[in-house]
Structures are given as C-alpha cells and as structure tokens.
C-alpha cells in the first residue's frame, strides 16, 4: 500500500521483493537464524568436538573451534562477525517492517513503535545481565541487547525521517568521525592515535563517563563512544534492505550484494593498516569488514533461498530466525546447557569421558542443549507463535 499524501517518507514503501503474508523475506529470517545458531549452542558443539579430537587445533574441527572464539584484541575471526551480522540484519529488517507500519498506520505510529521496541530491548538487555540481582554497582548499562536497542532506535528514526542520500552521508560521517576522534583526540597521559586496550579514547571515555559495571574492568566492549560506528553497521543493513526492496532483477541484486560486500571487506582491510580491525572498539575498519561479509552472506542466502527456491536445508534457521530475541533470552536467562547437564551431566558425563574419550560427555550435553533450542523454535514456528517486542 503506498503512502497517502499526508504521510511524508524518506523512501517509497511499496516493496517489490516478494514477501510472505507477514511481510518477511525467508532469506533474511534464515540468515538471522544462522547467526543465532552459533550463539544458542553450535559453538559449544564444536568446542566439544575439538576436545574429543584431542584439542590440538591442527584438525579441521580445531580450526573451526578457533574461529568460534573472539580474537583477543586486533584481528578478525568468524565469531567476531556474529554480533555485527545481527546488527546488520536489524538494519535490513527496518526497511521492510517500518515501511509496512508507516504505510498502514502513518509515521507517528511508526515512531512510537520505534521508541517502544528500543525500550523493551534495552530492558531485556539489563535483565540478561542479572538486572539488579548483584546490587546497583553490578548493573551493566551497556551490553549486547542494549547496543542492539540503541542501534535500532537511531537507525530506525534516521530511516523514517531522512532521505537515502542523507542516510549515506550519516553513515560516512559516523565512520569518518569516529576514526578522527580515535586518531586525533589525545588521551590524557597517553596521547593521540593509540589503539591499544586501555590506552585509546573509547576506553578512556568509558572509564570517565560510563557508570556502574563495565565488562572489562574500567571499560566496556559495548561502551559509549563505540556505539556510534555500531549505528553505521545498522545503516549498512538499511542500504542492503533498500537494494533488496528495489526493482532490479533478483540476480542483479545478488551480484551487487556480493560485489559491494567484497569491496567493503577490501576497503576495511586497507583502512585497518592505519585504524586496526578491532571488534572491542568497533573500529570503522571493523564495520566495513564485518559489513562486507554480512552483505555477501545476505546475497548468498537470498540467491539460494529466494531465487533458486532451495530452502529445505534452511528451515531450522528460519525457525530460529523468526523468534531470535526469544531464543536469545531463553539461552542466556534459562541457560539451556545447565538444563542439559541435568540429563547428561554428572555420572553420565564422567562415564562417557572414561568409556569413550575425554570430551564425549561435553559433546552429548552440547547436542542436547542445541537440539532442545532448535526444537523449541520449531514448536513456536509450527504453531505460528512469533513473540515480538
């Protein structure tokens, strides 16, 4: 449904890309589910497999297990993509969900929804980190869901009220501005342009201005200043969503996503020679590298699922992706691995470790936890239960 004359918009709202009755694209849900798959237990599965194989890191399983752990500081592994990929997908989803909401209810209702969703996500984030259970001093004001909430809030508002060219300018300003701040603003007692942990401007700002609990002592990987380039990651998703929703043919959409993604990775690596690729600082080079890989994954999923119509393999990912926040909260609050230990821990784990080899018990626990999470998502999907915030 097109917008009426009294509801101005930054972009047209009539989608060209085919979506289901709920306004969703299967490949986007599948990619979101693929992303969450590693968070809800697939990483633990490969850790257990690596332990079972001897844990020397020289096998294929060992390589995969290494890629499922964050780099200590500078560099990039597959697991460093998980969080920015989710933020990127949030941007893609904004294009379709907000366009539909604006067309049906107007921009005022869409704005109210943005603030409501952002607030709920932020509160979920506080709850995930135990809320006030450890006292006020242990409350983590900025964390994973809190960052997603802030990225959603500012990106969605920008999408709703700015033209596409202004969005591009905003994204570039965030990346270049963050680089300039980190490079040229001196840190007291350290100087300017130092990107080492504890000696950079972002960590200093957290130390001075972020109250209560911080994940890394006196600074936080989801801190104040690094939220700015994280918003740029979400804007990259918006650009991808706008392209998917456009009137180009499907194969051209895929080609552009793959080529632009590859170009973004290359530019990010080159920029990283001066402004290193560091996830914990969410550096501008990291945004481009992660955003490039995200675009290439989106293009690949779109090609296979929406163009070639080969979606059977992706159904578990779609189950997960349509209730991503729900399963995230379940895994982190209920802690499925601990539930699995009630079934296969203790004497069962000890027997497997001795009768088979060390790691067999961990593997069984990881399988039960992951299988339980996927089955729960399937249960919700089959009954058309989609819990939204």
Coordinates of C-alpha atoms in Angstrom, one line a residue:
X1 CA 0.0 0.0 0.0
X2 CA 1.5 3.3 -1.0
X3 CA 1.7 6.2 1.4
X4 CA -1.1 8.8 1.4
X5 CA -0.2 12.4 0.7
X6 CA -0.2 13.4 4.3
X7 CA 2.4 10.9 5.4
X8 CA 5.8 12.0 4.0
X9 CA 8.5 9.4 3.8
X10 CA 12.2 9.2 3.1
X11 CA 11.8 6.3 0.8
X12 CA 8.9 4.6 -1.2
X13 CA 7.2 2.0 0.9
X14 CA 5.7 -0.4 -1.7
X15 CA 8.0 -3.4 -1.7
X16 CA 9.0 -5.1 -5.0
X17 CA 10.7 -8.0 -3.4
X18 CA 8.3 -10.9 -2.7
X19 CA 7.5 -11.3 1.0
X20 CA 5.2 -13.6 2.9
X21 CA 1.9 -12.6 4.5
X22 CA 3.7 -11.2 7.5
X23 CA 6.0 -9.0 5.4
X24 CA 9.0 -11.2 5.9
X25 CA 11.7 -12.4 3.4
X26 CA 12.7 -16.0 4.0
X27 CA 16.4 -15.5 3.3
X28 CA 16.6 -12.7 5.9
X29 CA 14.9 -14.9 8.6
X30 CA 17.2 -17.7 7.6
X31 CA 20.3 -15.6 7.9
X32 CA 19.2 -14.2 11.2
X33 CA 18.7 -17.8 12.4
X34 CA 22.0 -18.9 11.0
X35 CA 23.6 -16.1 13.0
X36 CA 21.7 -17.1 16.2
X37 CA 22.5 -20.8 15.6
X38 CA 26.1 -20.2 16.7
X39 CA 25.0 -18.3 19.8
X40 CA 22.5 -20.8 21.1
X41 CA 24.9 -23.8 21.2
X42 CA 26.6 -24.6 17.9
X43 CA 29.8 -23.0 19.2
X44 CA 29.7 -25.3 22.3
X45 CA 29.2 -28.3 19.9
X46 CA 32.4 -27.6 18.0
X47 CA 34.3 -26.9 21.2
X48 CA 33.3 -30.3 22.4
X49 CA 34.2 -31.9 19.1
X50 CA 37.6 -30.3 19.3
X51 CA 38.1 -31.6 22.8
X52 CA 37.0 -35.0 21.7
X53 CA 39.6 -34.9 18.8
X54 CA 42.4 -34.0 21.1
X55 CA 42.2 -30.2 21.1
X56 CA 45.5 -29.6 19.3
X57 CA 43.9 -27.2 16.9
X58 CA 45.5 -28.8 13.9
X59 CA 42.5 -30.6 12.5
X60 CA 39.6 -29.1 10.6
X61 CA 37.5 -29.3 13.7
X62 CA 40.2 -27.5 15.6
X63 CA 40.3 -24.7 13.0
X64 CA 36.5 -24.3 13.2
X65 CA 36.7 -24.2 17.0
X66 CA 39.4 -21.5 16.8
X67 CA 37.2 -19.5 14.5
X68 CA 34.4 -19.7 17.1
X69 CA 36.3 -17.7 19.6
X70 CA 36.9 -14.0 19.5
X71 CA 40.4 -12.6 18.8
X72 CA 42.0 -11.2 22.0
X73 CA 42.2 -7.7 20.5
X74 CA 43.2 -6.9 17.0
X75 CA 42.2 -9.1 14.0
X76 CA 39.1 -10.9 12.8
X77 CA 37.6 -14.4 13.2
X78 CA 34.3 -15.8 12.2
X79 CA 32.9 -15.4 15.7
X80 CA 33.7 -11.7 15.5
X81 CA 31.1 -11.5 12.8
X82 CA 28.2 -12.8 14.8
X83 CA 27.2 -9.6 16.6
X84 CA 27.7 -7.1 13.7
X85 CA 25.9 -9.5 11.4
X86 CA 22.9 -9.4 13.7
X87 CA 23.1 -5.6 13.8
X88 CA 23.3 -5.6 10.0
X89 CA 20.2 -7.7 9.8
X90 CA 18.3 -5.4 12.1
X91 CA 19.0 -2.7 9.5
X92 CA 17.7 -4.9 6.7
X93 CA 14.5 -5.6 8.7
X94 CA 13.9 -1.9 9.5
X95 CA 13.4 -1.3 5.8
X96 CA 10.6 -3.8 5.4
X97 CA 8.9 -3.6 8.9
X98 CA 8.9 0.2 9.2
X99 CA 7.8 0.8 5.6
X100 CA 4.8 -1.6 6.2
X101 CA 4.0 0.1 9.5
X102 CA 4.2 3.6 8.1
X103 CA 2.1 2.7 5.1
X104 CA -0.6 1.2 7.3
X105 CA -0.7 3.4 10.3
X106 CA 1.3 6.5 9.5
X107 CA 4.7 7.9 10.5
X108 CA 3.6 8.9 14.0
X109 CA 2.6 5.3 14.9
X110 CA 5.9 4.0 13.4
X111 CA 7.8 6.5 15.6
X112 CA 6.0 5.4 18.7
X113 CA 6.8 1.8 17.8
X114 CA 10.5 2.5 17.4
X115 CA 10.7 4.0 20.9
X116 CA 8.7 1.2 22.4
X117 CA 10.7 -1.6 20.8
X118 CA 14.0 0.1 21.7
X119 CA 13.0 0.5 25.3
X120 CA 11.9 -3.2 25.6
X121 CA 15.1 -4.4 24.0
X122 CA 17.1 -2.2 26.4
X123 CA 15.3 -3.6 29.4
X124 CA 15.8 -7.1 28.2
X125 CA 19.5 -6.4 28.0
X126 CA 19.6 -5.2 31.6
X127 CA 17.7 -8.4 32.6
X128 CA 20.0 -10.6 30.7
X129 CA 23.0 -9.4 32.8
X130 CA 21.1 -10.3 36.0
X131 CA 19.4 -6.9 36.4
X132 CA 19.9 -5.7 40.0
X133 CA 20.5 -9.2 41.5
X134 CA 24.1 -8.3 42.3
X135 CA 23.3 -4.8 43.6
X136 CA 23.3 -1.5 41.7
X137 CA 27.0 -1.5 41.2
X138 CA 26.7 -4.7 39.2
X139 CA 24.1 -3.3 36.7
X140 CA 25.6 -3.3 33.2
X141 CA 24.1 -0.3 31.4
X142 CA 25.6 -1.2 28.0
X143 CA 25.7 -4.7 26.7
X144 CA 24.7 -6.7 23.6
X145 CA 20.9 -6.2 23.7
X146 CA 21.4 -2.6 24.9
X147 CA 23.6 -1.9 21.9
X148 CA 21.1 -3.5 19.5
X149 CA 18.4 -1.3 21.1
X150 CA 20.4 1.8 20.6
X151 CA 21.4 0.9 17.0
X152 CA 17.7 0.1 16.2
X153 CA 16.5 3.4 17.8
X154 CA 18.8 5.8 16.0
X155 CA 18.9 3.9 12.7
X156 CA 15.1 3.4 12.5
X157 CA 14.5 7.1 13.3
X158 CA 17.0 8.1 10.6
X159 CA 15.4 5.8 8.1
X160 CA 12.0 7.2 8.9
X161 CA 12.9 10.9 8.6
X162 CA 15.9 11.1 6.3
X163 CA 16.3 10.7 2.5
X164 CA 18.6 7.9 1.3
X165 CA 21.4 10.3 0.4
X166 CA 21.2 11.8 3.9
X167 CA 21.5 8.2 5.3
X168 CA 24.6 7.6 3.2
X169 CA 26.1 10.9 4.5
X170 CA 25.2 10.0 8.1
X171 CA 26.9 6.6 7.8
X172 CA 30.0 8.1 6.3
X173 CA 30.1 10.8 8.9
X174 CA 29.8 8.2 11.7
X175 CA 32.7 6.1 10.3
X176 CA 35.0 9.0 9.5
X177 CA 34.1 11.0 12.6
X178 CA 34.8 8.0 14.8
X179 CA 38.2 7.5 13.1
X180 CA 39.0 11.1 13.5
X181 CA 38.2 11.1 17.2
X182 CA 40.1 7.9 17.9
X183 CA 43.1 9.1 15.8
X184 CA 43.5 12.8 16.7
X185 CA 42.0 13.4 20.1
X186 CA 44.6 12.8 22.7
X187 CA 44.1 10.6 25.8
X188 CA 45.5 12.2 29.0
X189 CA 48.8 10.6 29.8
X190 CA 48.9 8.6 26.6
X191 CA 48.5 10.9 23.6
X192 CA 46.6 10.6 20.4
X193 CA 46.3 7.7 17.9
X194 CA 46.9 4.9 20.4
X195 CA 44.5 1.9 19.8
X196 CA 45.9 -0.4 22.5
X197 CA 43.5 -1.7 25.1
X198 CA 43.1 0.7 28.0
X199 CA 45.0 3.5 26.1
X200 CA 42.5 4.5 23.5
X201 CA 39.9 7.2 23.6
X202 CA 36.9 4.9 23.6
X203 CA 38.2 3.1 26.7
X204 CA 39.0 6.4 28.3
X205 CA 35.5 7.8 27.7
X206 CA 34.0 4.6 29.3
X207 CA 36.4 4.9 32.3
X208 CA 35.4 8.6 32.9
X209 CA 31.8 8.6 31.9
X210 CA 30.2 5.1 31.9
X211 CA 28.8 4.4 35.4
X212 CA 28.2 1.1 37.2
X213 CA 29.5 -2.3 35.9
X214 CA 31.8 -2.4 32.9
X215 CA 32.6 -5.8 31.2
X216 CA 36.4 -5.3 31.0
X217 CA 37.1 -3.6 34.3
X218 CA 37.1 0.2 33.7
X219 CA 35.8 0.0 30.1
X220 CA 33.3 -2.0 28.1
X221 CA 33.4 -3.5 24.6
X222 CA 29.8 -2.2 24.1
X223 CA 30.8 1.2 25.5
X224 CA 29.7 4.7 24.9
X225 CA 31.8 6.0 22.0
X226 CA 31.9 2.8 20.1
X227 CA 28.1 2.8 19.8
X228 CA 28.5 5.4 17.1
X229 CA 30.1 3.2 14.5
X230 CA 27.8 0.4 15.5
X231 CA 24.9 2.5 14.3
X232 CA 26.8 2.7 11.0
X233 CA 26.8 -1.1 10.9
X234 CA 23.0 -1.0 11.2
X235 CA 22.8 1.7 8.4
X236 CA 24.8 -0.7 6.1
X237 CA 21.9 -3.2 6.7
X238 CA 19.4 -0.5 5.7
X239 CA 21.2 0.1 2.4
X240 CA 21.1 -3.6 1.7
X241 CA 17.4 -3.7 2.6
X242 CA 16.7 -0.8 0.3
X243 CA 18.5 -2.6 -2.5
X244 CA 16.6 -5.8 -1.9
X245 CA 13.3 -4.0 -1.9
X246 CA 14.2 -2.2 -5.2
X247 CA 13.0 -3.1 -8.7
X248 CA 16.3 -4.6 -10.0
X249 CA 16.0 -8.3 -11.1
X250 CA 17.0 -10.8 -8.4
X251 CA 20.3 -11.9 -10.0
X252 CA 21.4 -8.3 -10.2
X253 CA 20.5 -7.8 -6.6
X254 CA 22.7 -10.8 -5.6
X255 CA 25.6 -9.7 -7.8
X256 CA 25.6 -6.2 -6.3
X257 CA 25.4 -7.5 -2.7
X258 CA 28.3 -9.9 -3.4
X259 CA 30.5 -7.3 -5.2
X260 CA 29.8 -4.5 -2.8
X261 CA 30.4 -6.8 0.1
X262 CA 33.7 -7.9 -1.2
X263 CA 34.7 -4.3 -1.9
X264 CA 33.8 -3.3 1.6
X265 CA 36.0 -6.1 3.1
X266 CA 38.9 -5.0 0.9
X267 CA 38.5 -1.3 1.9
X268 CA 38.1 -2.3 5.6
X269 CA 41.4 -4.3 5.5
X270 CA 43.2 -1.5 3.8
X271 CA 41.8 1.0 6.3
X272 CA 42.9 -1.4 9.0
X273 CA 46.5 -0.7 8.2
X274 CA 46.1 2.6 9.9
X275 CA 42.9 2.1 12.0
X276 CA 43.1 -1.6 13.1
X277 CA 40.3 -4.0 12.8
X278 CA 39.2 -4.3 16.5
X279 CA 35.8 -5.6 17.5
X280 CA 36.0 -4.5 21.1
X281 CA 36.4 -0.9 19.8
X282 CA 34.1 -1.5 16.8
X283 CA 36.6 0.4 14.7
X284 CA 35.5 1.9 11.3
X285 CA 37.6 -0.7 9.6
X286 CA 35.9 -3.4 11.5
X287 CA 32.5 -2.0 10.5
X288 CA 33.5 -2.3 6.8
X289 CA 35.0 -5.8 7.1
X290 CA 32.0 -7.2 9.1
X291 CA 29.5 -5.3 6.9
X292 CA 31.1 -6.7 3.8
X293 CA 30.9 -10.2 5.0
X294 CA 27.3 -9.6 6.1
X295 CA 26.4 -8.4 2.7
X296 CA 28.0 -11.4 1.0
X297 CA 26.2 -13.8 3.3
X298 CA 22.9 -12.0 2.6
X299 CA 23.4 -12.2 -1.1
X300 CA 24.2 -15.9 -0.9
X301 CA 21.2 -16.7 1.3
X302 CA 19.0 -14.6 -1.0
X303 CA 20.3 -16.4 -4.1
X304 CA 19.8 -19.9 -2.7
X305 CA 16.5 -19.4 -0.8
X306 CA 14.6 -16.7 -2.7
X307 CA 16.0 -17.1 -6.2
X308 CA 16.7 -20.8 -6.5
X309 CA 13.9 -21.7 -4.1
X310 CA 16.2 -24.2 -2.3
X311 CA 15.0 -23.6 1.3
X312 CA 14.7 -27.1 2.8
X313 CA 18.2 -27.0 4.4
X314 CA 17.4 -23.6 5.9
X315 CA 14.2 -24.5 7.7
X316 CA 15.8 -24.9 11.1
X317 CA 17.5 -21.5 10.6
X318 CA 14.1 -19.9 9.7
X319 CA 12.6 -21.4 12.9
X320 CA 15.3 -19.8 14.9
X321 CA 15.3 -16.5 13.0
X322 CA 11.6 -15.8 13.4
X323 CA 12.0 -15.8 17.2
X324 CA 15.6 -14.7 17.5
X325 CA 15.2 -12.5 20.6
X326 CA 13.0 -15.1 22.3
X327 CA 15.6 -17.8 22.0
X328 CA 18.4 -15.5 22.9
X329 CA 16.7 -14.7 26.2
X330 CA 15.9 -18.3 26.8
X331 CA 19.5 -19.4 26.3
X332 CA 21.0 -16.6 28.4
X333 CA 18.5 -16.5 31.2
X334 CA 17.4 -20.1 31.5
X335 CA 20.8 -21.3 30.4
X336 CA 20.0 -24.4 28.4
X337 CA 23.4 -26.1 28.8
X338 CA 22.8 -26.2 32.6
X339 CA 19.4 -27.9 31.9
X340 CA 21.1 -30.3 29.6
X341 CA 23.6 -31.2 32.4
X342 CA 20.6 -32.3 34.5
X343 CA 20.0 -35.0 31.9
X344 CA 23.6 -35.9 30.8
X345 CA 25.9 -34.4 33.4
X346 CA 27.4 -35.8 36.5
X347 CA 27.9 -39.6 36.3
X348 CA 26.7 -39.8 32.7
X349 CA 29.3 -37.3 31.5
X350 CA 32.0 -38.9 33.7
X351 CA 31.2 -42.4 32.2
X352 CA 31.3 -41.1 28.6
X353 CA 34.6 -39.4 29.2
X354 CA 36.1 -42.5 30.6
X355 CA 34.5 -45.1 28.3
X356 CA 34.8 -43.2 25.1
X357 CA 37.4 -40.5 25.5
X358 CA 37.6 -37.1 27.2
X359 CA 35.1 -34.7 25.6
X360 CA 32.4 -37.2 24.9
X361 CA 30.3 -36.0 27.8
X362 CA 30.6 -32.4 26.8
X363 CA 29.6 -33.3 23.3
X364 CA 26.4 -35.0 24.5
X365 CA 25.5 -32.1 26.7
X366 CA 26.1 -29.7 23.8
X367 CA 23.9 -31.8 21.4
X368 CA 21.1 -31.9 23.9
X369 CA 21.2 -28.2 24.6
X370 CA 21.4 -27.2 20.9
X371 CA 18.7 -29.8 19.9
X372 CA 16.4 -28.5 22.6
X373 CA 16.8 -24.9 21.5
X374 CA 16.0 -25.8 17.8
X375 CA 13.0 -27.9 18.8
X376 CA 11.7 -25.1 20.9
X377 CA 12.0 -22.7 18.0
X378 CA 10.3 -25.3 15.7
X379 CA 7.4 -25.6 18.3
X380 CA 6.9 -21.8 18.2
X381 CA 7.1 -21.7 14.4
X382 CA 4.7 -24.6 13.7
X383 CA 2.1 -23.0 16.0
X384 CA 2.6 -19.6 14.4
X385 CA 3.8 -18.1 17.6
X386 CA 6.1 -15.2 16.9
X387 CA 7.0 -13.2 20.0
X388 CA 7.7 -9.6 19.1
X389 CA 8.9 -6.7 21.2

